[in-house]
Structures are given as structure tokens and as C-alpha cells.
């Protein structure tokens, strides 16, 4: 179980001539941009939570806070009873985080990239080999396992990045827009892979703009708008609050309520 309560994170605005630039967003004030103002949600073992919101709503900042890549200004994050903010090094051992901007080592092969991150996590050679074989089966990566990362297609790179993210068998998985830019077949493989985590009883959180992925995979969703939690609940509850059985219309309805 991961529990997020009242997260907040702000960033200093750039200045011109000693003064902050003019505010262009309701979250800009007092010389700060309040990217995340009040975000709360939870994700239980075996549950897939979809993190939704308009562009610039604060989703990526929220996920970076969960991964301990950023430290929040306020709020709390607990996972399986562990305070992740008080124990960030312990947290990183138990979290698998896929960032939208994290790259691969171009001169290493797909297999070498995954093995390298496994060794960083202290995995034994025999365990690492079994785990890599398992992931390369699940993600259908064997045909390009010996190909250098800088020669891989977008879909191949994303599969490799996800394998690297979960090679150490994390207790919590966090994915930032994992299917962006993928073709239908690659996206289908990754979505099936995400769905497999329900059977493993691992909480999985992923952000996306594709609501059909949410409808297919998610047990619950959290909508962030202007840095705040606008909704957290089941799909049926979202449809009820948004006033439509169509998920797209319901999403727009919820976001419009908080505009």
C-alpha cells in the first residue's frame, strides 16, 4: 500500500531585473510556482491507479516526488508502513520509477542496460540472469537483446527502459506516460505487462493521456488539476461525478468543475 497525503512542491520563478516575471498561471504567486499544491491518493497491493490531468497539471512533479527524485515542501508519502521521505535510500530500493526523460546508455546493448541496473541494485548474477530472461520473454525483447541502445526504435527503447525499471522486482512501480509515442503492438505488450502486476500484488501507478488505457487497466484513478487532487476514486464514481457514462466526457466534466 502506498499512501500520499497533502503533497506540495514549489519552484522559484525566474526573475528579470530583480523582479519575478509576470504571473501566467494561477499557481504563480509571491515569486514561486506552486507546481503541486495539495495532492492526496492511495494505491493498494494489486491495484493499478491511473494518474490523469491536463498538461501542466502537476502529474510529473507528483510522480518525481513519489520516486524521491524531488523532496516535497509539505505532505507525506508512506509505503507498506515506511515513511519514504524520512528514508529515501530505503525507498529507492523498493520503488521502480520510469521517468519520461530517463535515457539508456547508447553504447550498451538492450541486455547490458538491464543487467547494469540490476547490478546497481546488488542483484546476484544467477538471480539477475533469471530475472532478465523472464523480462525479455514478457516484453518480447529477445530479438533485439544484443542491439545497441542507440540503434533501437522508440518502442524497443521503451521496453528496455521498463525492463530496467522493474529488474530488481520493486514493491511499488511508478510509470510516467509509458506508452507515449508507441505503435499499437508495442503499446499492447506494455499494457499487458502492466496488467500482470495485479497478480503480483504490487501497487502500480501510471500517468497517461489515453483514457482507453485507463478504462482497460485501472481499478481507480486520481485526477490532478492546477496542482490539486480534483478526484480520487473508481471509474463508476468518476462517471457519476463527471455527469456522463462516457469516460472522456466525465473527465472533462470533473476538470471543468475545478477550472
Tab-separated table of C-alpha atoms in Angstrom:
chain	number	residue	atom	x	y	z
A	1	UNK	CA	0.000	0.000	0.000
A	2	UNK	CA	1.216	3.485	-0.864
A	3	UNK	CA	-0.462	6.459	0.750
A	4	UNK	CA	0.093	10.037	-0.390
A	5	UNK	CA	-1.216	12.884	1.734
A	6	UNK	CA	-1.322	16.628	1.056
A	7	UNK	CA	1.802	16.816	-1.110
A	8	UNK	CA	3.071	20.269	-2.047
A	9	UNK	CA	6.068	21.425	-4.069
A	10	UNK	CA	7.014	24.885	-5.312
A	11	UNK	CA	9.805	26.218	-7.523
A	12	UNK	CA	11.380	29.668	-7.579
A	13	UNK	CA	10.253	31.688	-10.609
A	14	UNK	CA	12.908	33.256	-12.853
A	15	UNK	CA	13.422	36.970	-12.373
A	16	UNK	CA	14.013	39.915	-14.672
A	17	UNK	CA	15.741	42.948	-13.318
A	18	UNK	CA	15.423	41.665	-9.758
A	19	UNK	CA	11.658	41.123	-10.051
A	20	UNK	CA	9.744	37.927	-10.716
A	21	UNK	CA	8.285	37.614	-14.201
A	22	UNK	CA	4.553	38.312	-14.529
A	23	UNK	CA	2.245	35.531	-13.419
A	24	UNK	CA	0.728	33.483	-16.249
A	25	UNK	CA	-0.742	30.680	-14.179
A	26	UNK	CA	-2.943	30.742	-11.045
A	27	UNK	CA	-0.172	28.831	-9.287
A	28	UNK	CA	2.331	31.665	-9.845
A	29	UNK	CA	2.487	33.992	-6.859
A	30	UNK	CA	4.937	35.533	-4.401
A	31	UNK	CA	7.838	34.724	-6.715
A	32	UNK	CA	7.106	30.974	-6.685
A	33	UNK	CA	5.427	28.488	-8.992
A	34	UNK	CA	3.369	26.091	-6.872
A	35	UNK	CA	3.511	23.043	-9.157
A	36	UNK	CA	1.854	20.738	-6.609
A	37	UNK	CA	-0.390	22.372	-4.016
A	38	UNK	CA	-2.417	19.611	-2.364
A	39	UNK	CA	-2.301	16.088	-3.804
A	40	UNK	CA	-3.594	13.035	-1.922
A	41	UNK	CA	-4.381	9.476	-3.050
A	42	UNK	CA	-3.646	5.844	-2.230
A	43	UNK	CA	-2.887	2.672	-4.166
A	44	UNK	CA	-3.397	-0.772	-2.625
A	45	UNK	CA	-1.488	-4.016	-3.347
A	46	UNK	CA	-2.599	-5.484	-6.661
A	47	UNK	CA	-4.213	-2.204	-7.688
A	48	UNK	CA	-3.477	-0.119	-10.769
A	49	UNK	CA	-4.021	3.615	-10.290
A	50	UNK	CA	-4.235	5.952	-13.258
A	51	UNK	CA	-2.909	9.458	-12.711
A	52	UNK	CA	-4.732	11.864	-15.021
A	53	UNK	CA	-4.833	15.582	-15.653
A	54	UNK	CA	-4.368	18.290	-18.286
A	55	UNK	CA	-0.886	19.179	-19.490
A	56	UNK	CA	0.968	21.082	-16.781
A	57	UNK	CA	-1.406	19.927	-14.037
A	58	UNK	CA	1.407	18.610	-11.808
A	59	UNK	CA	1.383	14.894	-12.643
A	60	UNK	CA	5.072	14.501	-13.462
A	61	UNK	CA	6.131	16.563	-10.452
A	62	UNK	CA	3.920	14.360	-8.264
A	63	UNK	CA	5.496	11.187	-9.646
A	64	UNK	CA	9.002	12.582	-9.122
A	65	UNK	CA	8.060	13.312	-5.514
A	66	UNK	CA	6.886	9.704	-5.099
A	67	UNK	CA	10.163	8.422	-6.526
A	68	UNK	CA	12.135	10.632	-4.055
A	69	UNK	CA	13.822	12.371	-7.012
A	70	UNK	CA	12.326	15.552	-5.546
A	71	UNK	CA	11.705	16.433	-1.911
A	72	UNK	CA	8.261	17.909	-1.155
A	73	UNK	CA	7.782	21.144	0.751
A	74	UNK	CA	4.846	19.619	2.621
A	75	UNK	CA	2.883	16.399	2.876
A	76	UNK	CA	3.701	12.745	3.423
A	77	UNK	CA	4.333	9.517	1.500
A	78	UNK	CA	4.134	6.124	3.203
A	79	UNK	CA	4.601	2.723	1.593
A	80	UNK	CA	3.992	-0.500	3.496
A	81	UNK	CA	4.374	1.449	6.727
A	82	UNK	CA	7.675	3.072	5.705
A	83	UNK	CA	7.977	6.859	5.655
A	84	UNK	CA	9.572	7.359	2.235
A	85	UNK	CA	10.544	10.953	2.954
A	86	UNK	CA	12.411	10.031	6.134
A	87	UNK	CA	14.100	7.029	4.455
A	88	UNK	CA	14.704	7.964	0.782
A	89	UNK	CA	17.557	5.474	0.288
A	90	UNK	CA	15.405	2.628	1.582
A	91	UNK	CA	12.549	3.873	-0.596
A	92	UNK	CA	14.639	3.722	-3.763
A	93	UNK	CA	15.424	0.080	-3.127
A	94	UNK	CA	11.714	-0.740	-3.166
A	95	UNK	CA	10.489	1.558	-5.958
A	96	UNK	CA	10.693	1.104	-9.709
A	97	UNK	CA	10.363	4.504	-11.381
A	98	UNK	CA	10.145	5.168	-15.116
A	99	UNK	CA	10.604	8.855	-15.900
A	100	UNK	CA	9.653	10.315	-19.247
A	101	UNK	CA	13.146	11.812	-19.541
A	102	UNK	CA	15.333	8.942	-18.329
A	103	UNK	CA	17.504	7.621	-21.140
A	104	UNK	CA	19.543	4.495	-21.822
A	105	UNK	CA	23.265	4.088	-22.258
A	106	UNK	CA	23.547	4.191	-26.038
A	107	UNK	CA	26.737	2.157	-26.366
A	108	UNK	CA	25.380	-0.712	-24.264
A	109	UNK	CA	23.078	-3.345	-25.726
A	110	UNK	CA	19.493	-3.733	-24.528
A	111	UNK	CA	20.515	-6.687	-22.373
A	112	UNK	CA	23.576	-4.890	-20.993
A	113	UNK	CA	21.462	-1.879	-19.995
A	114	UNK	CA	19.050	-4.011	-17.984
A	115	UNK	CA	21.849	-6.072	-16.421
A	116	UNK	CA	23.753	-2.917	-15.443
A	117	UNK	CA	20.822	-1.545	-13.439
A	118	UNK	CA	20.291	-4.932	-11.848
A	119	UNK	CA	23.894	-4.921	-10.645
A	120	UNK	CA	23.414	-1.399	-9.256
A	121	UNK	CA	20.638	-2.857	-7.104
A	122	UNK	CA	23.013	-5.542	-5.818
A	123	UNK	CA	21.355	-8.498	-7.548
A	124	UNK	CA	23.283	-11.780	-7.555
A	125	UNK	CA	24.468	-12.897	-11.031
A	126	UNK	CA	22.275	-16.025	-11.110
A	127	UNK	CA	19.196	-14.132	-9.924
A	128	UNK	CA	19.872	-11.312	-12.386
A	129	UNK	CA	20.165	-13.722	-15.315
A	130	UNK	CA	16.851	-15.421	-14.453
A	131	UNK	CA	15.127	-12.085	-13.999
A	132	UNK	CA	16.425	-10.709	-17.311
A	133	UNK	CA	15.342	-13.866	-19.152
A	134	UNK	CA	11.877	-13.513	-17.604
A	135	UNK	CA	11.522	-9.844	-18.548
A	136	UNK	CA	12.829	-10.347	-22.072
A	137	UNK	CA	10.173	-13.063	-22.509
A	138	UNK	CA	7.344	-10.947	-21.091
A	139	UNK	CA	8.232	-7.844	-23.092
A	140	UNK	CA	9.221	-9.752	-26.247
A	141	UNK	CA	12.735	-8.303	-26.323
A	142	UNK	CA	14.888	-11.274	-27.332
A	143	UNK	CA	15.142	-10.286	-30.993
A	144	UNK	CA	16.979	-7.065	-30.132
A	145	UNK	CA	18.693	-8.070	-26.877
A	146	UNK	CA	22.183	-7.725	-28.427
A	147	UNK	CA	21.437	-4.495	-30.299
A	148	UNK	CA	22.982	-1.259	-29.053
A	149	UNK	CA	20.511	1.092	-27.382
A	150	UNK	CA	21.337	3.975	-29.732
A	151	UNK	CA	20.163	1.796	-32.627
A	152	UNK	CA	16.825	0.815	-31.106
A	153	UNK	CA	13.418	2.061	-32.223
A	154	UNK	CA	11.229	4.106	-29.865
A	155	UNK	CA	9.216	1.039	-28.878
A	156	UNK	CA	12.323	-1.056	-28.284
A	157	UNK	CA	13.851	1.677	-26.116
A	158	UNK	CA	10.686	1.956	-24.032
A	159	UNK	CA	10.536	-1.788	-23.449
A	160	UNK	CA	14.192	-1.721	-22.416
A	161	UNK	CA	13.564	1.220	-20.069
A	162	UNK	CA	10.644	-0.567	-18.413
A	163	UNK	CA	12.650	-3.785	-18.013
A	164	UNK	CA	15.399	-1.744	-16.388
A	165	UNK	CA	12.814	-0.093	-14.106
A	166	UNK	CA	11.482	-3.378	-12.692
A	167	UNK	CA	14.519	-5.663	-12.939
A	168	UNK	CA	15.029	-5.555	-9.146
A	169	UNK	CA	11.416	-6.666	-8.523
A	170	UNK	CA	10.286	-3.459	-6.775
A	171	UNK	CA	7.420	-3.436	-4.287
A	172	UNK	CA	5.956	-0.304	-5.919
A	173	UNK	CA	6.021	0.576	-9.633
A	174	UNK	CA	5.617	4.152	-10.928
A	175	UNK	CA	5.462	4.816	-14.680
A	176	UNK	CA	5.279	8.263	-16.291
A	177	UNK	CA	3.359	8.011	-19.593
A	178	UNK	CA	4.849	4.609	-20.524
A	179	UNK	CA	3.052	4.235	-23.896
A	180	UNK	CA	3.646	7.719	-25.328
A	181	UNK	CA	4.889	7.531	-28.917
A	182	UNK	CA	4.495	3.756	-29.239
A	183	UNK	CA	2.849	1.864	-32.079
A	184	UNK	CA	-0.232	-0.251	-31.380
A	185	UNK	CA	1.635	-3.554	-30.997
A	186	UNK	CA	4.302	-2.167	-28.652
A	187	UNK	CA	1.664	-0.371	-26.576
A	188	UNK	CA	-0.384	-3.595	-26.311
A	189	UNK	CA	2.637	-5.517	-24.981
A	190	UNK	CA	3.342	-2.832	-22.378
A	191	UNK	CA	-0.298	-2.612	-21.278
A	192	UNK	CA	-0.441	-6.399	-20.848
A	193	UNK	CA	2.768	-6.173	-18.821
A	194	UNK	CA	1.224	-3.518	-16.562
A	195	UNK	CA	-1.884	-5.650	-16.103
A	196	UNK	CA	0.281	-8.589	-14.982
A	197	UNK	CA	1.275	-6.670	-11.848
A	198	UNK	CA	-2.201	-7.123	-10.387
A	199	UNK	CA	-1.479	-10.824	-9.894
A	200	UNK	CA	1.829	-9.956	-8.205
A	201	UNK	CA	0.007	-7.797	-5.619
A	202	UNK	CA	2.260	-4.847	-6.442
A	203	UNK	CA	0.778	-1.322	-6.348
A	204	UNK	CA	1.300	0.285	-9.763
A	205	UNK	CA	0.769	3.959	-10.577
A	206	UNK	CA	0.988	5.284	-14.114
A	207	UNK	CA	0.210	8.599	-15.750
A	208	UNK	CA	-1.349	8.794	-19.186
A	209	UNK	CA	-3.416	10.973	-21.504
A	210	UNK	CA	-5.016	7.911	-23.120
A	211	UNK	CA	-8.308	7.247	-21.350
A	212	UNK	CA	-8.847	3.931	-23.144
A	213	UNK	CA	-5.760	2.668	-21.259
A	214	UNK	CA	-7.316	3.822	-18.004
A	215	UNK	CA	-10.595	2.091	-18.795
A	216	UNK	CA	-8.787	-1.123	-19.694
A	217	UNK	CA	-6.374	-1.317	-16.759
A	218	UNK	CA	-7.215	0.895	-13.812
A	219	UNK	CA	-9.031	-0.005	-10.634
A	220	UNK	CA	-9.073	3.633	-9.568
A	221	UNK	CA	-7.991	7.000	-10.890
A	222	UNK	CA	-6.661	10.247	-9.471
A	223	UNK	CA	-7.202	13.458	-11.432
A	224	UNK	CA	-4.848	16.343	-10.722
A	225	UNK	CA	-5.797	19.837	-11.856
A	226	UNK	CA	-3.858	23.038	-11.099
A	227	UNK	CA	-1.685	21.095	-8.671
A	228	UNK	CA	-4.553	19.735	-6.568
A	229	UNK	CA	-6.429	16.444	-6.384
A	230	UNK	CA	-9.688	17.060	-8.230
A	231	UNK	CA	-10.885	13.456	-7.966
A	232	UNK	CA	-9.798	10.157	-6.442
A	233	UNK	CA	-11.981	7.080	-6.749
A	234	UNK	CA	-13.325	4.339	-9.000
A	235	UNK	CA	-14.309	4.631	-12.641
A	236	UNK	CA	-18.013	4.478	-11.759
A	237	UNK	CA	-17.551	7.266	-9.226
A	238	UNK	CA	-15.751	9.335	-11.866
A	239	UNK	CA	-18.598	8.871	-14.325
A	240	UNK	CA	-21.121	9.859	-11.671
A	241	UNK	CA	-19.222	12.991	-10.633
A	242	UNK	CA	-18.489	13.961	-14.237
A	243	UNK	CA	-22.107	13.506	-15.225
A	244	UNK	CA	-21.555	11.085	-18.117
A	245	UNK	CA	-21.162	7.372	-18.789
A	246	UNK	CA	-18.520	8.286	-21.381
A	247	UNK	CA	-15.138	8.403	-19.664
A	248	UNK	CA	-13.828	11.241	-21.815
A	249	UNK	CA	-16.858	13.433	-21.113
A	250	UNK	CA	-16.725	12.566	-17.420
A	251	UNK	CA	-13.052	13.524	-17.255
A	252	UNK	CA	-13.733	16.879	-18.934
A	253	UNK	CA	-16.671	17.429	-16.576
A	254	UNK	CA	-14.536	16.905	-13.468
A	255	UNK	CA	-11.698	19.106	-14.741
A	256	UNK	CA	-14.171	21.848	-15.735
A	257	UNK	CA	-15.655	21.846	-12.241
A	258	UNK	CA	-12.277	22.826	-10.826
A	259	UNK	CA	-11.347	25.322	-13.546
